[in-house]
PDB file of C-alpha atoms and ligand atoms in Angstrom:
ATOM      1  CA  MET W   8      12.969   9.033  23.490  1.00  0.00           C
ATOM      2  CA  VAL W   9       8.645   7.959  24.927  1.00  0.00           C
ATOM      3  CA  LEU W  10       8.142  12.084  23.664  1.00  0.00           C
ATOM      4  CA  LYS W  11      10.051  11.888  19.618  1.00  0.00           C
ATOM      5  CA  LYS W  12       8.016   8.333  19.620  1.00  0.00           C
ATOM      6  CA  VAL W  13       4.211  10.263  20.540  1.00  0.00           C
ATOM      7  CA  LYS W  14       5.163  12.941  18.343  1.00  0.00           C
ATOM      8  CA  PHE W  15       5.905  10.809  16.039  1.00  0.00           C
ATOM      9  CA  LEU W  16       3.092   8.655  15.963  1.00  0.00           C
ATOM     10  CA  ALA W  17       0.475  12.560  16.277  1.00  0.00           C
ATOM     11  CA  LYS W  18       2.168  13.817  12.906  1.00  0.00           C
ATOM     12  CA  GLU W  19       1.813  10.370  11.220  1.00  0.00           C
ATOM     13  CA  ALA W  20      -1.906  10.112  13.005  1.00  0.00           C
ATOM     14  CA  ALA W  21      -2.931  13.937  10.623  1.00  0.00           C
ATOM     15  CA  LEU W  22      -1.163  13.025   8.234  1.00  0.00           C
ATOM     16  CA  ARG W  23      -3.115   9.961   8.338  1.00  0.00           C
ATOM     17  CA  LEU W  24      -6.232  12.097   8.515  1.00  0.00           C
ATOM     18  CA  LYS W  25      -5.197  14.580   5.947  1.00  0.00           C
ATOM     19  CA  TYR W  26      -4.964  11.613   3.202  1.00  0.00           C
ATOM     20  CA  MET W  27      -7.803  10.591   4.225  1.00  0.00           C
ATOM     21  CA  THR W  28     -10.220  11.862   1.061  1.00  0.00           C
ATOM     22  CA  ASN W  29     -13.072   8.725   0.503  1.00  0.00           C
ATOM     23  CA  LYS W  30     -14.376   8.113   3.821  1.00  0.00           C
ATOM     24  CA  ASP W  31     -15.896   4.721   1.938  1.00  0.00           C
ATOM     25  CA  CYS W  32     -12.671   3.260   0.778  1.00  0.00           C
ATOM     26  CA  ILE W  33     -11.457   0.330   2.534  1.00  0.00           C
ATOM     27  CA  PHE W  34      -8.076   1.024   2.243  1.00  0.00           C
ATOM     28  CA  CYS W  35      -8.537   4.986   3.440  1.00  0.00           C
ATOM     29  CA  LYS W  36     -10.201   3.197   6.376  1.00  0.00           C
ATOM     30  CA  ILE W  37      -6.867   1.496   6.478  1.00  0.00           C
ATOM     31  CA  VAL W  38      -4.922   4.618   5.432  1.00  0.00           C
ATOM     32  CA  SER W  39      -6.791   6.961   8.570  1.00  0.00           C
ATOM     33  CA  GLY W  40      -7.021   3.303  11.360  1.00  0.00           C
ATOM     34  CA  GLU W  41     -10.187   3.362  11.510  1.00  0.00           C
ATOM     35  CA  VAL W  42      -9.863  -0.426   9.896  1.00  0.00           C
ATOM     36  CA  ARG W  43      -7.392  -2.414  11.362  1.00  0.00           C
ATOM     37  CA  SER W  44      -4.349  -4.079   9.212  1.00  0.00           C
ATOM     38  CA  ASN W  45      -0.674  -5.606  10.001  1.00  0.00           C
ATOM     39  CA  ILE W  46       1.170  -2.707   9.085  1.00  0.00           C
ATOM     40  CA  VAL W  47       4.819  -3.723   7.571  1.00  0.00           C
ATOM     41  CA  TYR W  48       6.132  -0.586   6.595  1.00  0.00           C
ATOM     42  CA  GLU W  49       5.018   2.419   6.668  1.00  0.00           C
ATOM     43  CA  ALA W  50       6.815   6.037   4.932  1.00  0.00           C
ATOM     44  CA  LYS W  51       5.443   9.127   4.664  1.00  0.00           C
ATOM     45  CA  ARG W  52       2.724   8.769   1.962  1.00  0.00           C
ATOM     46  CA  VAL W  53       3.226   5.227   1.741  1.00  0.00           C
ATOM     47  CA  ILE W  54       1.391   2.345   3.957  1.00  0.00           C
ATOM     48  CA  ALA W  55       1.592  -1.384   3.806  1.00  0.00           C
ATOM     49  CA  PHE W  56       0.072  -4.379   4.421  1.00  0.00           C
ATOM     50  CA  PRO W  57      -0.585  -7.667   4.094  1.00  0.00           C
ATOM     51  CA  ASP W  58      -3.147  -9.094   1.760  1.00  0.00           C
ATOM     52  CA  ILE W  59      -6.745 -10.483   3.192  1.00  0.00           C
ATOM     53  CA  ASN W  60      -6.540 -12.773   0.756  1.00  0.00           C
ATOM     54  CA  PRO W  61      -3.088 -13.801  -0.503  1.00  0.00           C
ATOM     55  CA  ILE W  62      -2.212 -16.219  -3.466  1.00  0.00           C
ATOM     56  CA  ALA W  63       1.763 -16.550  -2.114  1.00  0.00           C
ATOM     57  CA  ALA W  64       3.794 -16.831   0.379  1.00  0.00           C
ATOM     58  CA  THR W  65       4.309 -13.895   0.669  1.00  0.00           C
ATOM     59  CA  HIS W  66       1.898 -11.201  -0.409  1.00  0.00           C
ATOM     60  CA  ILE W  67       1.749  -7.707   0.879  1.00  0.00           C
ATOM     61  CA  LEU W  68       0.118  -4.475  -0.880  1.00  0.00           C
ATOM     62  CA  ILE W  69       1.883  -1.299  -0.691  1.00  0.00           C
ATOM     63  CA  VAL W  70      -0.748   1.809  -0.676  1.00  0.00           C
ATOM     64  CA  PRO W  71      -0.141   5.147  -1.418  1.00  0.00           C
ATOM     65  CA  LYS W  72      -2.004   6.880   1.605  1.00  0.00           C
ATOM     66  CA  LYS W  73      -3.272   9.003  -1.192  1.00  0.00           C
ATOM     67  CA  HIS W  74      -6.376   8.352  -1.937  1.00  0.00           C
ATOM     68  CA  ILE W  75      -5.770   7.842  -5.998  1.00  0.00           C
ATOM     69  CA  GLU W  76      -8.037   5.851  -7.822  1.00  0.00           C
ATOM     70  CA  SER W  77      -5.931   4.062 -10.379  1.00  0.00           C
ATOM     71  CA  ALA W  78      -2.832   3.293 -12.043  1.00  0.00           C
ATOM     72  CA  VAL W  79      -3.267   4.890 -15.409  1.00  0.00           C
ATOM     73  CA  GLY W  80      -5.165   7.415 -14.431  1.00  0.00           C
ATOM     74  CA  PHE W  81      -3.030   9.443 -11.789  1.00  0.00           C
ATOM     75  CA  GLN W  82      -2.025  13.272 -12.133  1.00  0.00           C
ATOM     76  CA  LYS W  83       1.179  14.871 -12.029  1.00  0.00           C
ATOM     77  CA  ALA W  84       0.662  15.477  -8.674  1.00  0.00           C
ATOM     78  CA  ASP W  85       0.699  12.575  -7.689  1.00  0.00           C
ATOM     79  CA  THR W  86       4.103  11.850  -8.697  1.00  0.00           C
ATOM     80  CA  GLU W  87       5.500  11.305  -5.592  1.00  0.00           C
ATOM     81  CA  ASP W  88       3.192   9.130  -4.148  1.00  0.00           C
ATOM     82  CA  VAL W  89       3.200   7.272  -7.230  1.00  0.00           C
ATOM     83  CA  MET W  90       7.312   6.602  -6.701  1.00  0.00           C
ATOM     84  CA  ALA W  91       6.372   5.822  -3.258  1.00  0.00           C
ATOM     85  CA  LEU W  92       5.160   2.874  -4.095  1.00  0.00           C
ATOM     86  CA  PHE W  93       8.141   1.611  -5.404  1.00  0.00           C
ATOM     87  CA  GLY W  94      10.804   3.210  -3.156  1.00  0.00           C
ATOM     88  CA  ALA W  95       8.779   1.224  -0.605  1.00  0.00           C
ATOM     89  CA  ALA W  96       8.749  -2.230  -2.601  1.00  0.00           C
ATOM     90  CA  LYS W  97      12.554  -1.956  -2.203  1.00  0.00           C
ATOM     91  CA  LYS W  98      12.871  -1.768   1.418  1.00  0.00           C
ATOM     92  CA  LEU W  99      10.554  -4.499   1.461  1.00  0.00           C
ATOM     93  CA  VAL W 100      12.039  -6.624  -0.866  1.00  0.00           C
ATOM     94  CA  ASP W 101      15.228  -6.140   1.527  1.00  0.00           C
ATOM     95  CA  LYS W 102      13.386  -6.281   4.252  1.00  0.00           C
ATOM     96  CA  ASN W 103      12.294  -9.962   3.155  1.00  0.00           C
ATOM     97  CA  SER W 104      15.304 -10.883   1.099  1.00  0.00           C
ATOM     98  CA  LEU W 105      13.051 -11.960  -1.595  1.00  0.00           C
ATOM     99  CA  ASP W 106      15.331 -13.309  -4.689  1.00  0.00           C
ATOM    100  CA  ALA W 107      12.842 -13.835  -6.622  1.00  0.00           C
ATOM    101  CA  TYR W 108       9.254 -11.963  -6.131  1.00  0.00           C
ATOM    102  CA  ARG W 109       6.437  -9.966  -9.298  1.00  0.00           C
ATOM    103  CA  LEU W 110       5.300  -6.611  -8.403  1.00  0.00           C
ATOM    104  CA  ALA W 111       1.973  -5.876 -10.147  1.00  0.00           C
ATOM    105  CA  PHE W 112      -0.926  -3.645 -10.017  1.00  0.00           C
ATOM    106  CA  ASN W 113      -4.707  -4.132 -11.446  1.00  0.00           C
ATOM    107  CA  GLY W 114      -6.499  -2.067 -13.331  1.00  0.00           C
ATOM    108  CA  GLY W 115      -9.970  -1.728 -14.912  1.00  0.00           C
ATOM    109  CA  LYS W 116     -11.676  -5.126 -14.421  1.00  0.00           C
ATOM    110  CA  PHE W 117      -9.465  -6.785 -12.726  1.00  0.00           C
ATOM    111  CA  GLN W 118      -8.943  -3.806  -9.904  1.00  0.00           C
ATOM    112  CA  HIS W 119     -11.432  -4.581  -7.021  1.00  0.00           C
ATOM    113  CA  VAL W 120     -10.244  -1.692  -4.469  1.00  0.00           C
ATOM    114  CA  PRO W 121     -10.440   1.479  -6.397  1.00  0.00           C
ATOM    115  CA  HIS W 122      -7.483   2.721  -4.496  1.00  0.00           C
ATOM    116  CA  LEU W 123      -4.664   2.320  -6.109  1.00  0.00           C
ATOM    117  CA  HIS W 124      -1.781  -0.362  -4.582  1.00  0.00           C
ATOM    118  CA  MET W 125       0.997  -2.441  -5.872  1.00  0.00           C
ATOM    119  CA  HIS W 126       0.846  -5.981  -5.391  1.00  0.00           C
ATOM    120  CA  LEU W 127       4.735  -7.352  -3.772  1.00  0.00           C
ATOM    121  CA  VAL W 128       4.431 -11.252  -4.482  1.00  0.00           C
ATOM    122  CA  ALA W 129       6.634 -14.014  -3.761  1.00  0.00           C
ATOM    123  CA  GLY W 130       6.827 -17.319  -2.674  1.00  0.00           C
ATOM    124  CA  LYS W 131       7.965 -20.593  -4.216  1.00  0.00           C
ATOM    125  CA  LYS W 132       5.277 -20.725  -6.676  1.00  0.00           C
ATOM    126  CA  ILE W 133       3.340 -18.131  -8.288  1.00  0.00           C
ATOM    127  CA  GLU W 134       0.598 -18.518 -10.530  1.00  0.00           C
ATOM    128  CA  TRP W 135       0.077 -15.886 -12.681  1.00  0.00           C
ATOM    129  CA  SER W 136      -3.728 -15.783 -13.148  1.00  0.00           C
ATOM    130  CA  LYS W 137      -4.661 -15.544 -10.000  1.00  0.00           C
ATOM    131  CA  LEU W 138      -3.167 -11.726  -9.470  1.00  0.00           C
TER     132      LEU W 138
HETATM  133  P1  AMP K 356      -7.467  -5.423  -6.787  1.00  0.00           P
HETATM  134  O1  AMP K 356      -8.124  -6.700  -7.147  1.00  0.00           O
HETATM  135  O2  AMP K 356      -6.009  -5.575  -7.275  1.00  0.00           O
HETATM  136  O3  AMP K 356      -7.717  -4.658  -6.829  1.00  0.00           O
HETATM  137  O4  AMP K 356      -6.922  -6.377  -5.379  1.00  0.00           O
HETATM  138  C1  AMP K 356      -7.024  -5.854  -4.227  1.00  0.00           C
HETATM  139  C2  AMP K 356      -6.849  -6.465  -2.928  1.00  0.00           C
HETATM  140  O5  AMP K 356      -7.898  -6.591  -1.941  1.00  0.00           O
HETATM  141  C3  AMP K 356      -7.493  -8.328  -2.662  1.00  0.00           C
HETATM  142  O6  AMP K 356      -6.890  -9.547  -3.260  1.00  0.00           O
HETATM  143  C4  AMP K 356      -7.806  -8.029  -1.152  1.00  0.00           C
HETATM  144  O7  AMP K 356      -7.971  -9.826  -1.111  1.00  0.00           O
HETATM  145  C5  AMP K 356      -7.410  -7.345  -0.519  1.00  0.00           C
HETATM  146  N1  AMP K 356      -8.228  -6.553   0.349  1.00  0.00           N
HETATM  147  C6  AMP K 356      -9.269  -6.741   0.922  1.00  0.00           C
HETATM  148  N2  AMP K 356      -9.755  -5.732   1.591  1.00  0.00           N
HETATM  149  C7  AMP K 356      -8.871  -5.842   2.445  1.00  0.00           C
HETATM  150  C8  AMP K 356      -8.359  -5.192   3.806  1.00  0.00           C
HETATM  151  N3  AMP K 356      -9.353  -5.174   4.442  1.00  0.00           N
HETATM  152  N4  AMP K 356      -7.274  -5.911   4.294  1.00  0.00           N
HETATM  153  C9  AMP K 356      -6.383  -6.352   3.173  1.00  0.00           C
HETATM  154  N5  AMP K 356      -6.341  -7.193   2.170  1.00  0.00           N
HETATM  155  C10 AMP K 356      -7.984  -6.691   1.655  1.00  0.00           C
HETATM  156 ZN1   ZN K 357      -8.562   5.379  -0.754  1.00  0.00          ZN
END
Protein backbone atom coordinates (compact mmCIF):
# COMPACT_ATOMS: atom_id res chain seq x y z
CA MET A 1 0.00 0.00 0.00
CA VAL A 2 2.74 2.47 1.04
CA LEU A 3 4.93 1.34 -1.86
CA LYS A 4 2.03 1.93 -4.26
CA LYS A 5 1.59 5.46 -2.90
CA VAL A 6 5.34 6.16 -3.17
CA LYS A 7 5.33 4.91 -6.77
CA PHE A 8 2.31 7.11 -7.55
CA LEU A 9 4.00 10.18 -6.01
CA ALA A 10 7.26 9.49 -7.90
CA LYS A 11 5.32 9.20 -11.16
CA GLU A 12 3.47 12.44 -10.44
CA ALA A 13 6.77 14.21 -9.61
CA ALA A 14 8.33 12.98 -12.88
CA LEU A 15 5.31 14.19 -14.84
CA ARG A 16 5.44 17.56 -13.12
CA LEU A 17 9.09 17.98 -14.09
CA LYS A 18 8.33 16.90 -17.64
CA TYR A 19 5.59 19.49 -17.96
CA MET A 20 7.57 22.33 -16.42
CA THR A 21 8.43 24.19 -19.57
CA ASN A 22 8.68 27.80 -18.44
CA LYS A 23 10.91 28.40 -15.44
CA ASP A 24 9.59 31.89 -14.74
CA CYS A 25 5.91 30.96 -14.76
CA ILE A 26 4.19 30.97 -11.35
CA PHE A 27 1.74 28.24 -12.35
CA CYS A 28 4.58 26.06 -13.72
CA LYS A 29 6.25 26.53 -10.33
CA ILE A 30 3.08 25.36 -8.59
CA VAL A 31 2.88 22.39 -10.99
CA SER A 32 6.52 21.48 -10.29
CA GLY A 33 6.06 21.89 -6.54
CA GLU A 34 8.63 24.71 -6.35
CA VAL A 35 5.85 27.00 -5.08
CA ARG A 36 3.55 25.36 -2.57
CA SER A 37 -0.18 25.43 -3.03
CA ASN A 38 -3.14 23.63 -1.55
CA ILE A 39 -3.86 21.30 -4.45
CA VAL A 40 -7.53 20.32 -4.28
CA TYR A 41 -7.56 18.11 -7.37
CA GLU A 42 -4.91 16.41 -9.45
CA ALA A 43 -5.07 14.20 -12.52
CA LYS A 44 -2.58 13.17 -15.20
CA ARG A 45 -2.79 16.45 -17.11
CA VAL A 46 -4.18 19.01 -14.65
CA ILE A 47 -4.04 20.38 -11.15
CA ALA A 48 -6.48 22.64 -9.31
CA PHE A 49 -5.87 24.94 -6.37
CA PRO A 50 -7.66 27.85 -4.67
CA ASP A 51 -7.17 31.31 -6.14
CA ILE A 52 -4.93 33.35 -3.84
CA ASN A 53 -7.26 36.35 -4.22
CA PRO A 54 -10.75 34.82 -4.34
CA ILE A 55 -13.71 36.78 -5.67
CA ALA A 56 -16.31 34.35 -4.32
CA ALA A 57 -16.72 31.76 -1.57
CA THR A 58 -15.43 29.12 -3.97
CA HIS A 59 -12.76 30.21 -6.42
CA ILE A 60 -10.61 27.45 -7.81
CA LEU A 61 -8.08 27.64 -10.63
CA ILE A 62 -7.88 24.61 -12.91
CA VAL A 63 -4.53 24.53 -14.66
CA PRO A 64 -2.97 22.23 -17.26
CA LYS A 65 0.39 20.82 -16.16
CA LYS A 66 1.68 21.71 -19.60
CA HIS A 67 2.59 25.37 -20.11
CA ILE A 68 -0.05 26.44 -22.63
CA GLU A 69 -0.29 30.21 -22.86
CA SER A 70 -3.90 31.04 -23.53
CA ALA A 71 -7.38 29.76 -24.26
CA VAL A 72 -7.22 31.03 -27.82
CA GLY A 73 -3.62 30.13 -28.58
CA PHE A 74 -3.48 26.41 -27.96
CA GLN A 75 -2.38 23.87 -30.56
CA LYS A 76 -4.07 20.70 -31.75
CA ALA A 77 -1.49 18.73 -29.75
CA ASP A 78 -2.85 20.40 -26.59
CA THR A 79 -6.42 19.22 -27.14
CA GLU A 80 -6.33 16.53 -24.46
CA ASP A 81 -4.81 18.97 -21.94
CA VAL A 82 -7.58 21.49 -22.64
CA MET A 83 -10.28 18.80 -22.46
CA ALA A 84 -8.86 17.72 -19.11
CA LEU A 85 -9.72 21.15 -17.67
CA PHE A 86 -13.40 20.45 -18.28
CA GLY A 87 -13.10 16.96 -16.81
CA ALA A 88 -11.55 18.44 -13.68
CA ALA A 89 -14.29 21.08 -13.51
CA LYS A 90 -16.93 18.35 -13.50
CA LYS A 91 -15.16 16.48 -10.69
CA LEU A 92 -14.86 19.66 -8.61
CA VAL A 93 -18.48 20.68 -9.25
CA ASP A 94 -19.63 17.22 -8.12
CA LYS A 95 -17.22 17.04 -5.19
CA ASN A 96 -18.35 20.44 -3.85
CA SER A 97 -22.04 19.86 -4.71
CA LEU A 98 -22.16 23.16 -6.56
CA ASP A 99 -25.59 23.93 -7.97
CA ALA A 100 -24.65 27.37 -9.33
CA TYR A 101 -21.21 28.13 -10.63
CA ARG A 102 -19.30 29.87 -13.39
CA LEU A 103 -16.37 28.65 -15.50
CA ALA A 104 -14.30 31.38 -17.10
CA PHE A 105 -11.11 32.09 -19.02
CA ASN A 106 -9.56 35.52 -19.18
CA GLY A 107 -7.60 36.66 -22.21
CA GLY A 108 -5.56 39.55 -23.53
CA LYS A 109 -5.17 42.32 -20.97
CA PHE A 110 -7.67 40.57 -18.67
CA GLN A 111 -5.28 37.62 -18.33
CA HIS A 112 -2.61 38.24 -15.71
CA VAL A 113 -0.91 34.85 -15.56
CA PRO A 114 0.17 33.70 -19.04
CA HIS A 115 -0.40 30.02 -18.31
CA LEU A 116 -3.83 28.79 -19.34
CA HIS A 117 -6.25 28.47 -16.42
CA MET A 118 -9.95 28.01 -15.95
CA HIS A 119 -11.61 29.88 -13.09
CA LEU A 120 -14.30 27.91 -11.26
CA VAL A 121 -16.28 30.34 -9.15
CA ALA A 122 -19.32 29.74 -7.01
CA GLY A 123 -21.02 31.42 -4.12
CA LYS A 124 -24.10 33.37 -3.22
CA LYS A 125 -23.25 36.24 -5.53
CA ILE A 126 -20.55 36.61 -8.13
CA GLU A 127 -19.90 40.03 -9.52
CA TRP A 128 -19.19 39.50 -13.20
CA SER A 129 -16.97 42.62 -13.25
CA LYS A 130 -14.58 41.08 -10.72
CA LEU A 131 -13.61 38.15 -12.88
P1 LIG B 1 -6.16 35.88 -14.66
O1 LIG B 1 -6.39 37.33 -14.44
O2 LIG B 1 -7.32 35.20 -15.34
O3 LIG B 1 -4.84 35.60 -15.34
O4 LIG B 1 -6.12 35.20 -13.24
C1 LIG B 1 -4.94 34.91 -12.55
C2 LIG B 1 -5.38 34.51 -11.17
O5 LIG B 1 -4.30 33.86 -10.54
C3 LIG B 1 -5.78 35.69 -10.27
O6 LIG B 1 -7.13 35.53 -9.89
C4 LIG B 1 -4.80 35.58 -9.10
O7 LIG B 1 -5.42 35.89 -7.88
C5 LIG B 1 -4.36 34.14 -9.18
N1 LIG B 1 -3.05 33.84 -8.64
C6 LIG B 1 -1.87 34.47 -8.91
N2 LIG B 1 -0.86 33.87 -8.24
C7 LIG B 1 -1.40 32.85 -7.56
C8 LIG B 1 -0.87 31.86 -6.67
N3 LIG B 1 0.43 31.80 -6.37
N4 LIG B 1 -1.73 30.97 -6.13
C9 LIG B 1 -3.04 31.02 -6.42
N5 LIG B 1 -3.59 31.92 -7.24
C10 LIG B 1 -2.79 32.82 -7.81
ZN1 LIG C 1 3.51 27.94 -16.98
